[in-house]
């Protein structure tokens, strides 16, 4: 016999279900309850950097939009600093909640384009936004990153993108730019399936 | 930024594809996830404070009441947010949502014919204290049917969302109630392969924390991924 390690086990995940909005975005569920709902303002009024809009649709395995998806976003500011890791602009939260439209499935959020953040072993990562997806039918939240199509040089040396084998798969993590809007569709299953991360 | 986290146990956690829970069939990736060494993007997380979270937010009996108290058994749900080292996770955001006593959600997409309770919103939020403790007051939710097999029922449950100091600790789960006979029948619960992990989702009746003649209590601890205690050479900052 040996000593017990005495670690606890992580609480098991369960689906957020179709009514996740009640808890995390009650306005979308159809009622008003809190003084301030969280997750609506990622960058705040004082953030430096370029103001951008991100929009997309999350598709299921038969190509149908997932109309009840809730996406949380997490990013550094334009200087590549995460809140809690250094000083950021007053009002910069870096985190948001994007909810798909119940009729179309389209999600949209506004933020500033993040800067490059130091990755492992002293190498800069390409600008990216971390995404976490929950919905009915998703037993454990799905993690991915959204990179930017106009950052080809940074993307080419990004440690995470370079872990993805085939270039076609890498492209599932890169949003395409049109003006100040980036389009990022996510395919949860099947053809052109988005790369999800075991973080 | 936190220390690196313990690897998530993907055998303990429910897999993505669990066909007995039909909604997972078209919403589960076919391909294996890409395993990452952690960086700042995973080891930082948003912080929330009392500037946005109000004391009333954790009282579901009162936070939406219009003409009186909601119908149902008055309950306290309390416990601690811990990590896998057994350390408390202080000052972290815990959000909950649930059906009313009849099993009906206040949601524009819920069409179940149990009535809406005019005095019950069904959501709450609270920050854990310095020792990781949290507490809600609410009413016990009812069971409800859901479209899975033609006769599938959810046991009474409260949905719980927790943050932790690293975004890779982000967790959503559901809390069930000791003694509910629907628990072993539920396809969503049975997505979890390990019975010990299921047992960890069942809150215990806690007579020590009831308010006599007023409110019954259940205790539910939440465990987030642990943080490593030591940094080695290959640390996320580099050199
Ligand atoms: Fe539910």
mmCIF file of C-alpha atoms in Angstrom, chain B residues 9 12 16 29 62 68 109-110 117 135 144 146 155 167 190 197 199-201 210 213 230:
data_model
loop_
_atom_site.group_PDB
_atom_site.id
_atom_site.type_symbol
_atom_site.label_atom_id
_atom_site.label_comp_id
_atom_site.label_asym_id
_atom_site.label_seq_id
_atom_site.Cartn_x
_atom_site.Cartn_y
_atom_site.Cartn_z
ATOM 1 C CA UNK B 9 -9.629 13.905 -16.824
ATOM 2 C CA UNK B 12 -14.133 11.135 -15.769
ATOM 3 C CA UNK B 16 -19.110 14.562 -26.350
ATOM 4 C CA UNK B 29 -17.103 16.785 -32.636
ATOM 5 C CA UNK B 62 -36.987 37.641 -3.556
ATOM 6 C CA UNK B 68 -45.392 37.766 -2.865
ATOM 7 C CA UNK B 109 -38.608 28.960 -25.803
ATOM 8 C CA UNK B 110 -40.089 26.835 -22.983
ATOM 9 C CA UNK B 117 -44.815 31.611 -11.432
ATOM 10 C CA UNK B 135 -25.053 30.318 -0.667
ATOM 11 C CA UNK B 144 -40.022 18.250 -16.125
ATOM 12 C CA UNK B 146 -37.869 16.828 -22.204
ATOM 13 C CA UNK B 155 -34.910 15.015 -12.168
ATOM 14 C CA UNK B 167 -10.440 30.425 -18.013
ATOM 15 C CA UNK B 190 -25.952 8.977 -17.613
ATOM 16 C CA UNK B 197 -18.707 11.455 -10.738
ATOM 17 C CA UNK B 199 -22.643 10.957 -7.029
ATOM 18 C CA UNK B 200 -20.638 14.181 -6.925
ATOM 19 C CA UNK B 201 -23.556 15.997 -8.564
ATOM 20 C CA UNK B 210 -31.661 24.438 7.748
ATOM 21 C CA UNK B 213 -39.553 26.217 10.897
ATOM 22 C CA UNK B 230 5.468 23.979 -8.557
#
